[in-house]
XYZ file of N, CA and C in Angstrom:
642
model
N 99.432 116.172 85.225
C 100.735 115.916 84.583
C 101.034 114.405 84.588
N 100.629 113.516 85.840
C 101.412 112.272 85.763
C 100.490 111.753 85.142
N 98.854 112.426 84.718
C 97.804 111.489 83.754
C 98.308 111.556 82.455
N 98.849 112.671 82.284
C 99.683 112.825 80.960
C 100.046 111.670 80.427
N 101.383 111.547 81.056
C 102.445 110.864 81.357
C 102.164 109.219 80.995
N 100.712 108.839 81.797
C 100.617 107.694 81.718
C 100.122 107.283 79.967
N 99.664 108.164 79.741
C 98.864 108.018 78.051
C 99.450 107.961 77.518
N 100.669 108.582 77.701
C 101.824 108.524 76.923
C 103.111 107.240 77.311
N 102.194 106.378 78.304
C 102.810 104.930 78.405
C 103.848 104.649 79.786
N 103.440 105.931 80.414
C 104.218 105.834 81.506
C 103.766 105.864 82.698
N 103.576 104.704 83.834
C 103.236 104.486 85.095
C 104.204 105.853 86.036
N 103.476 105.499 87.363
C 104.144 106.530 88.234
C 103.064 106.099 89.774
N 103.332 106.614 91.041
C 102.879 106.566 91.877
C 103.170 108.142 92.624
N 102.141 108.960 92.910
C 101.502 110.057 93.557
C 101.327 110.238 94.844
N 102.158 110.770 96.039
C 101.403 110.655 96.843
C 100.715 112.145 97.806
N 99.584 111.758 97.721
C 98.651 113.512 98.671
C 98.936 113.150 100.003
N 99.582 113.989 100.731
C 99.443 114.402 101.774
C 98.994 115.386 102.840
N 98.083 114.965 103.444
C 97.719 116.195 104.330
C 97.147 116.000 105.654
N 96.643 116.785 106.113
C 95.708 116.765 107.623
C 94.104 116.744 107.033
N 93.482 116.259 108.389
C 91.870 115.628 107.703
C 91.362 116.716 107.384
N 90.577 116.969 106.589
C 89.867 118.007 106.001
C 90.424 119.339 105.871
N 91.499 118.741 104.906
C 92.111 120.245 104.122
C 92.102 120.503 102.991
N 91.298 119.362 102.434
C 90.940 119.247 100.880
C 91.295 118.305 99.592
N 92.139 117.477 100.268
C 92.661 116.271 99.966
C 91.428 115.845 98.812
N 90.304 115.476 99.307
C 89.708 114.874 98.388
C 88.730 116.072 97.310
N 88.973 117.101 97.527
C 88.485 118.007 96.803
C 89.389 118.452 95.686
N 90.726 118.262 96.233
C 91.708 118.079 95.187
C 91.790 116.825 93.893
N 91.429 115.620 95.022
C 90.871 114.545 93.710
C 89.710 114.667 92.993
N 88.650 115.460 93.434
C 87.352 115.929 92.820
C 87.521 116.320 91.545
N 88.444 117.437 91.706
C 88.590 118.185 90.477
C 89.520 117.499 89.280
N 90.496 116.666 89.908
C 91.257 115.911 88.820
C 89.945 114.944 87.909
N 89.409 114.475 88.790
C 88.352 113.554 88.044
C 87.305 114.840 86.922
N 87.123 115.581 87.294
C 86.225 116.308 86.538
C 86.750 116.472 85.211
N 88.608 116.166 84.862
C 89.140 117.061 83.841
C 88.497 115.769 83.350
N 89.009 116.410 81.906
C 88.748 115.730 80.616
C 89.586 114.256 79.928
N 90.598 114.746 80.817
C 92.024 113.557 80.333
C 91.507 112.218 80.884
N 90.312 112.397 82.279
C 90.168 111.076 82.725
C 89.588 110.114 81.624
N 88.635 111.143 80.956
C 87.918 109.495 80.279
C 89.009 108.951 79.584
N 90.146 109.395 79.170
C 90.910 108.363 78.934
C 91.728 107.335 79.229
N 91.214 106.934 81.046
C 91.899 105.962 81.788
C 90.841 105.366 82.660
N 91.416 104.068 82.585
C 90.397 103.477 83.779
C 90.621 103.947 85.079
N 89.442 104.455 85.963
C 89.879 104.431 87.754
C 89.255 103.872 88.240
N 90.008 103.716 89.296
C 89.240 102.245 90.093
C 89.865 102.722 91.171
N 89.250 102.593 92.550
C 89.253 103.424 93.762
C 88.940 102.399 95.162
N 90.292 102.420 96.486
C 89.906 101.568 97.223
C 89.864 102.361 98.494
N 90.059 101.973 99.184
C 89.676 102.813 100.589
C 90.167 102.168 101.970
N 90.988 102.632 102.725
C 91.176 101.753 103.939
C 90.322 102.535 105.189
N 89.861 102.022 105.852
C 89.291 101.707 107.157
C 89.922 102.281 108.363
N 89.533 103.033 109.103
C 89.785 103.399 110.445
C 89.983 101.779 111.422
N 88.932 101.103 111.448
C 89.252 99.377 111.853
C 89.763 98.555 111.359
N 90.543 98.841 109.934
C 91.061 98.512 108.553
C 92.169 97.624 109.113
N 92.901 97.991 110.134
C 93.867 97.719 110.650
C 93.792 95.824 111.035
N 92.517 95.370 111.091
C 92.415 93.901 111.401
C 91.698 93.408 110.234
N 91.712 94.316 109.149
C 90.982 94.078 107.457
C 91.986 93.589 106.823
N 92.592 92.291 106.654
C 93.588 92.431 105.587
C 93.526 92.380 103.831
N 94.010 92.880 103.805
C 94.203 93.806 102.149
C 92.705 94.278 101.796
N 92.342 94.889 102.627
C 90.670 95.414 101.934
C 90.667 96.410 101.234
N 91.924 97.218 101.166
C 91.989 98.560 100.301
C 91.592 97.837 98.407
N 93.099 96.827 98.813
C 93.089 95.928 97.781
C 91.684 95.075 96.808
N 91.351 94.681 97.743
C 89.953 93.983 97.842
C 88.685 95.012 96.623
N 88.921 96.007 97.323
C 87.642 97.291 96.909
C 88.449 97.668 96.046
N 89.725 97.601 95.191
C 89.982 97.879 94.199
C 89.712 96.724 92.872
N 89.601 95.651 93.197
C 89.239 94.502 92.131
C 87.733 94.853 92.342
N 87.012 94.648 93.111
C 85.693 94.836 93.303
C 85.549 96.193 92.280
N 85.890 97.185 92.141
C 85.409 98.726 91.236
C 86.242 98.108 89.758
N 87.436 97.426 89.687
C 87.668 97.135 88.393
C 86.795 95.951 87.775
N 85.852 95.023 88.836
C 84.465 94.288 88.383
C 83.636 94.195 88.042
N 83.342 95.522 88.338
C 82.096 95.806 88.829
C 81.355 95.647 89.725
N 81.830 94.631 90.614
C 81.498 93.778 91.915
C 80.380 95.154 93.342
N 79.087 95.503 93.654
C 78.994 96.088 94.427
C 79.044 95.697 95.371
N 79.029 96.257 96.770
C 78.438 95.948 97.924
C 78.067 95.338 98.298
N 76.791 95.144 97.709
C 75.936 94.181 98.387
C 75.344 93.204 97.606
N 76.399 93.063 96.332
C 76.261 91.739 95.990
C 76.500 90.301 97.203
N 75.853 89.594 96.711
C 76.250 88.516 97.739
C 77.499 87.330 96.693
N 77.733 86.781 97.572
C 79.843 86.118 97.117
C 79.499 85.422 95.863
N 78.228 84.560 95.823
C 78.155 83.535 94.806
C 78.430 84.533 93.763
N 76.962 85.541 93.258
C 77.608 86.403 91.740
C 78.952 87.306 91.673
N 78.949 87.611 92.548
C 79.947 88.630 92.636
C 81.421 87.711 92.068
N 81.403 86.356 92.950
C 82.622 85.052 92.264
C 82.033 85.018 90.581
N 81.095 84.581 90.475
C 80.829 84.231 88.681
C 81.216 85.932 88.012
N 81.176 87.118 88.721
C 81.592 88.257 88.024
C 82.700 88.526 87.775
N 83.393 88.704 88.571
C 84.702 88.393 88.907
C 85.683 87.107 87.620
N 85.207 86.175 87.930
C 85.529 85.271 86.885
C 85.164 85.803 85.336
N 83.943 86.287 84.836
C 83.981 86.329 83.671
C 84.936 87.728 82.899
N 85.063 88.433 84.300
C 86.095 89.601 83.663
C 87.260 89.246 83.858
N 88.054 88.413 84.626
C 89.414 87.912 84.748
C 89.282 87.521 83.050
N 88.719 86.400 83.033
C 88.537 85.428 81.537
C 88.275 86.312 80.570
N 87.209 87.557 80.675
C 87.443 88.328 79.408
C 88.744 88.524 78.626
N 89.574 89.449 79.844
C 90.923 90.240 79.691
C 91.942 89.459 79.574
N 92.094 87.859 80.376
C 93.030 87.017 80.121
C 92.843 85.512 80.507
N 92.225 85.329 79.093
C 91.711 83.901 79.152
C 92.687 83.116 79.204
N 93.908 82.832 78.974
C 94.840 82.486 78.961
C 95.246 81.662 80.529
N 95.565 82.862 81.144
C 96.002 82.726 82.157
C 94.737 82.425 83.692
N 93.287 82.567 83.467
C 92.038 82.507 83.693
C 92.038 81.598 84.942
N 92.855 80.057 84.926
C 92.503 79.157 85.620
C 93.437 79.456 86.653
N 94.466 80.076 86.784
C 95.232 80.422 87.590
C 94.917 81.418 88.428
N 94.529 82.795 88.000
C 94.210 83.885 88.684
C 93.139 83.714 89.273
N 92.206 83.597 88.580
C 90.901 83.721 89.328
C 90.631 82.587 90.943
N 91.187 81.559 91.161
C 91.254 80.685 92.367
C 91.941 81.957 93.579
N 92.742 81.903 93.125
C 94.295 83.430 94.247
C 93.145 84.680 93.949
N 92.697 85.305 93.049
C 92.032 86.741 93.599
C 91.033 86.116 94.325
N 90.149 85.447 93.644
C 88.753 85.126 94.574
C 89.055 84.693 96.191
N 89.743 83.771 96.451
C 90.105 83.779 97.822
C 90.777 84.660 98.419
N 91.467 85.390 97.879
C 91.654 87.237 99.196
C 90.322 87.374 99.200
N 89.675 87.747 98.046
C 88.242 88.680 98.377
C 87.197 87.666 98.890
N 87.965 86.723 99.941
C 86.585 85.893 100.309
C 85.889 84.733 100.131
N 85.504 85.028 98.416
C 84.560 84.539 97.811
C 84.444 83.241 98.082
N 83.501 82.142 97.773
C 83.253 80.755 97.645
C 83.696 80.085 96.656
N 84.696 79.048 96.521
C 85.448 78.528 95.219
C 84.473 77.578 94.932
N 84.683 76.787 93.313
C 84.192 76.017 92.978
C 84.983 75.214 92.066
N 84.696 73.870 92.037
C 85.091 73.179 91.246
C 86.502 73.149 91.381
N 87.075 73.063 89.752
C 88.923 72.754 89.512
C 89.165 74.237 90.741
N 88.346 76.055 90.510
C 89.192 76.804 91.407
C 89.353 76.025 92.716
N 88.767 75.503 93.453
C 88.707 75.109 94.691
C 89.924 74.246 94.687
N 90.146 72.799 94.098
C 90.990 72.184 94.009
C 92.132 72.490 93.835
N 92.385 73.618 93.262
C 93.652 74.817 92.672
C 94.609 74.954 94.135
N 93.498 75.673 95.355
C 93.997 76.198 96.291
C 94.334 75.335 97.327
N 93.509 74.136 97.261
C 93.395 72.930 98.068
C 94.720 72.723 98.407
N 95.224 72.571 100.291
C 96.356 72.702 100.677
C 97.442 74.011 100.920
N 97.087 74.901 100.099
C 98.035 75.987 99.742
C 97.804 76.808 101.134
N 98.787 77.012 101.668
C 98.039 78.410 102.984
C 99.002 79.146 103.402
N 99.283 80.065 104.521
C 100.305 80.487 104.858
C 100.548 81.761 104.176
N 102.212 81.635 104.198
C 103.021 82.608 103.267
C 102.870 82.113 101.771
N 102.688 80.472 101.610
C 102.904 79.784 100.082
C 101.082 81.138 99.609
N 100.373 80.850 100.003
C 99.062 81.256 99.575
C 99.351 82.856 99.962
N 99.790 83.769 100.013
C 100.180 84.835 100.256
C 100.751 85.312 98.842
N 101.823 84.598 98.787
C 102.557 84.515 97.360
C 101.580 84.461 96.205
N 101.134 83.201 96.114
C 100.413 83.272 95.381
C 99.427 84.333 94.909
N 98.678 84.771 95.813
C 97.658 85.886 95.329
C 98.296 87.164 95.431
N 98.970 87.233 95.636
C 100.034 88.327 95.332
C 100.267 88.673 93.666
N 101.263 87.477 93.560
C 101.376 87.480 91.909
C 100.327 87.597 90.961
N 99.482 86.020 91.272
C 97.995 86.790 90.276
C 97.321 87.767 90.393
N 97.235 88.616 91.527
C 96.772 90.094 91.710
C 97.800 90.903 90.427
N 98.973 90.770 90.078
C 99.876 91.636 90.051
C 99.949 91.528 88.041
N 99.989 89.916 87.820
C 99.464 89.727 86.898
C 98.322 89.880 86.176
N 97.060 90.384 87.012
C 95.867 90.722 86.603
C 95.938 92.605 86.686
N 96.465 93.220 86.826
C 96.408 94.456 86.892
C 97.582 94.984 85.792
N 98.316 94.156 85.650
C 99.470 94.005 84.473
C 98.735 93.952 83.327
N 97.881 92.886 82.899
C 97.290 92.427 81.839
C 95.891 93.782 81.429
N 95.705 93.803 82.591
C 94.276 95.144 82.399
C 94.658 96.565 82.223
N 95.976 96.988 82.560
C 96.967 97.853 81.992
C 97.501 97.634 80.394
N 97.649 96.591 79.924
C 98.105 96.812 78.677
C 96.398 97.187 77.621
N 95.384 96.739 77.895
C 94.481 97.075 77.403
C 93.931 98.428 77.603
N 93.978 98.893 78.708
C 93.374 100.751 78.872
C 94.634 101.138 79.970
N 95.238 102.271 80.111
C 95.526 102.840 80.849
C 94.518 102.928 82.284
N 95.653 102.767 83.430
C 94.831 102.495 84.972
C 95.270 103.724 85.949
N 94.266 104.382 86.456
C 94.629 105.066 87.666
C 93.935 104.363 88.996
N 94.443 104.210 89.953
C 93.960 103.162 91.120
C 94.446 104.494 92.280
N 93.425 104.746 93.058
C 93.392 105.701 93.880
C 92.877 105.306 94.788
N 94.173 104.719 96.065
C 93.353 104.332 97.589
C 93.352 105.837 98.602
N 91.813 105.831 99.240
C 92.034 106.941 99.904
C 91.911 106.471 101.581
N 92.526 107.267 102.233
C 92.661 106.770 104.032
C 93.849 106.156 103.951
N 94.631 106.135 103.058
C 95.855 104.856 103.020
C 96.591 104.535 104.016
N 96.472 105.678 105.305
C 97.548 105.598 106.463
C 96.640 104.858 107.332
N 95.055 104.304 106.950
C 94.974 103.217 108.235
C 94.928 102.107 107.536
N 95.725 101.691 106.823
C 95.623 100.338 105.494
C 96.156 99.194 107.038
N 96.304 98.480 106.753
C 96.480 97.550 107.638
C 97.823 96.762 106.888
N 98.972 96.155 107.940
C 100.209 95.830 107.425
C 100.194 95.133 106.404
N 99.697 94.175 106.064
C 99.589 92.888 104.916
C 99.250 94.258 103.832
N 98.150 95.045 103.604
C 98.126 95.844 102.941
C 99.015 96.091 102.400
N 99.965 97.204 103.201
C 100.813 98.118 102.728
C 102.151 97.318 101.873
N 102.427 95.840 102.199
C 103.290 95.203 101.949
C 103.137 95.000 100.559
N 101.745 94.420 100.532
C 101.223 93.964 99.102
C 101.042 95.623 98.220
N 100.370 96.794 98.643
C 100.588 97.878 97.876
C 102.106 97.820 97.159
N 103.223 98.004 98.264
C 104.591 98.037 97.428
C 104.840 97.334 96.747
N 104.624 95.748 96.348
C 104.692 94.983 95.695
C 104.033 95.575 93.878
N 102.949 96.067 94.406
C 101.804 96.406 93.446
C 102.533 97.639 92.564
N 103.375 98.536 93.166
C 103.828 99.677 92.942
C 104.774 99.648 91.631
N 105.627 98.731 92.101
C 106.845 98.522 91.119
C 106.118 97.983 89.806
N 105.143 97.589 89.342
C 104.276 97.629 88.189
C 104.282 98.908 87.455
N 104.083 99.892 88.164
C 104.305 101.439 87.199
C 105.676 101.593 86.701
N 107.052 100.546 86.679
C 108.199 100.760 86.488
C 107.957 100.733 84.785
N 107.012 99.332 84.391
C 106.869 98.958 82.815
C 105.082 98.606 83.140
N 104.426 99.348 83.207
C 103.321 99.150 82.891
C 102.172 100.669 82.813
N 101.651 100.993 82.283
C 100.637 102.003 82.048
C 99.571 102.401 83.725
N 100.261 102.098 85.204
C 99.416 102.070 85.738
C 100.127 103.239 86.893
N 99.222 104.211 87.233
C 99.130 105.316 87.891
C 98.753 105.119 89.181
N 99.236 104.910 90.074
C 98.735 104.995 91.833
C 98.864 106.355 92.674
N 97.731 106.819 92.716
C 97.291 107.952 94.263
C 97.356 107.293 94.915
N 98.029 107.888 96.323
C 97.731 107.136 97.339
C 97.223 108.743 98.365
N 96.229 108.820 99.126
C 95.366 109.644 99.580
C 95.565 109.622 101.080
N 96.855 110.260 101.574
C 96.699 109.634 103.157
C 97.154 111.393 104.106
N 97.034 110.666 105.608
C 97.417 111.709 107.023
C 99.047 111.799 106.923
N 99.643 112.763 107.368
C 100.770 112.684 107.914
C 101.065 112.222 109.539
N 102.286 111.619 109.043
C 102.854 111.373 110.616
C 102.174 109.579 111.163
N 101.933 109.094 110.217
C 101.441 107.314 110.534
C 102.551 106.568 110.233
N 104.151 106.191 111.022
C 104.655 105.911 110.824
C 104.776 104.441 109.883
N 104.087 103.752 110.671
C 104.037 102.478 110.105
C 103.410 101.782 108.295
N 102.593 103.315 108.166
C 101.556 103.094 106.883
C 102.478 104.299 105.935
N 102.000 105.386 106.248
C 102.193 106.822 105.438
C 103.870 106.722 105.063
N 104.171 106.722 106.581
C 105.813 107.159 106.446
C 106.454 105.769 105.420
N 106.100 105.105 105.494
C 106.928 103.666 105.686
C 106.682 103.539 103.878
N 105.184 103.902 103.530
C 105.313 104.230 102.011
C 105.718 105.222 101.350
N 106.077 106.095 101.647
C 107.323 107.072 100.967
C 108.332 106.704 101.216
N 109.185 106.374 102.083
C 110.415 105.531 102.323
C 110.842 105.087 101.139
N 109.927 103.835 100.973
C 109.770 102.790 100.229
C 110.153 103.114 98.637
N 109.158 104.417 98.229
C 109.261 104.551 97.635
C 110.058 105.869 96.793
N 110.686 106.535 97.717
C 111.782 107.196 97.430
C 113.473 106.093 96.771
N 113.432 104.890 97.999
C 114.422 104.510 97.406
C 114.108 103.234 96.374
N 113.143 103.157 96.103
C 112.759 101.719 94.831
C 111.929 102.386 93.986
N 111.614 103.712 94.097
C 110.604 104.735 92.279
C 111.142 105.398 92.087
N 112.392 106.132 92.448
C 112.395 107.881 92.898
C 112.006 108.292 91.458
N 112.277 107.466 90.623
C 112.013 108.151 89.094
C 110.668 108.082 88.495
N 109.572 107.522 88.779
C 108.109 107.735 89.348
C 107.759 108.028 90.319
N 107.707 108.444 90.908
C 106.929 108.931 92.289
C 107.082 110.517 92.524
N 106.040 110.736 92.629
C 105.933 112.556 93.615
C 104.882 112.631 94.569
N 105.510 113.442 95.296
C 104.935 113.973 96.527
C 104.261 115.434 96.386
N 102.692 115.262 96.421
C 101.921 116.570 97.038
C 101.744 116.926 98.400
N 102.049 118.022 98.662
C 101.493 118.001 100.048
C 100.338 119.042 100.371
N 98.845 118.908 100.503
C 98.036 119.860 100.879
C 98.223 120.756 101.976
N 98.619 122.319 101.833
C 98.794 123.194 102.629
C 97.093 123.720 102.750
N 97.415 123.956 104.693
C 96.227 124.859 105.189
C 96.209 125.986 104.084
N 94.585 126.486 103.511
C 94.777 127.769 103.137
C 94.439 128.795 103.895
N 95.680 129.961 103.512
C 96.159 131.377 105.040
C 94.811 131.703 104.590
């Protein structure tokens, strides 16, 4: 229903809830199998049981699957990949974003990017890749419809979850769909993102909850 929804131009945020192995992801199995998907991009991140000293890696592994970026690329291509799909989708804005994503995810800057960031740190550099994250998922939404599905979300680590809500309010005016795939009862992660988003989506957002089957 909310894939519907989005084709028809409307963002929303989802959230599954359940206990470990009750089918949570067998439930996303089958959504992917329907037919409606090929008509949206997904792109899929994942938080970490040690996730907790990972900051924004859910995040991270979601630009990486909208890159193409694998594993075990090493930073140099994975940076020149990264760059030529920012610049595909928004050449425009190209010299800006790509310095702020590439440094969350790590990577090795070069040239004017390097000089871009030169000095910037803190909360100022926080900000920053914040926005061009937010602006780059904005811009890749008006071209295909996005479903972004983090799973483990209740061991996301704080910087995470901060930057997720940030990320969220994008489905208010933009084509982009967020699962979020988590445990009950993680106050700080699980709870703290329904909160959130009861009182800043209530008009996007629903709640599944996976029941034991009797």
């Amino acid at each position: 229903e909310s894939i519907k929804q989005l084709l028809n131009g409307r963002g929303g945020v989802v959230n599954i809830e359940g206990m470990a192995g009750i089918g949570k992801s067998r439930l996303m199995a089958e959504v992917m199998e329907k037919e409606i998907i090929k008509n949206v991009a997904f792109f899929e991140g994942r938080a970490l049981s040690e996730g907790r000293n990972l900051s924004f890696h859910p995040i991270i592994q979601i630009i990486k699957s909208w890159s193409g970026i694998k594993e075990d690329d090493n930073p140099a291509v994975s940076y020149q990949q990264l760059s030529a799909n920012i610049i595909r989708i928004y050449p425009e804005q190209a010299s800006e974003i790509i310095p702020f994503v590439a440094t969350m995810m790590g990577f090795p800057l070069e040239g004017e990017a390097k000089q871009r960031v030169k000095g910037i740190e803190g909360e100022a550099l926080e900000r920053l890749i914040l926005k061009n994250t937010r602006d780059l998922l904005a811009r890749a939404a008006s071209i295909r419809p996005i479903v972004i599905m983090v799973e483990d979300a209740h061991w996301a680590d704080l910087s995470s979850i901060s930057f997720m809500e940030s990320l969220f309010k994008l489905a208010k005016n933009h084509r982009l769909l967020f699962i979020n795939v988590f445990r009950p009862n993680y106050k700080e992660t699980g709870e703290r993102l329904k909160l959130f988003l009861k009182e800043n989506l209530s008009e996007h957002y629903k709640e599944i909850t996976v029941q034991p089957l009797k």
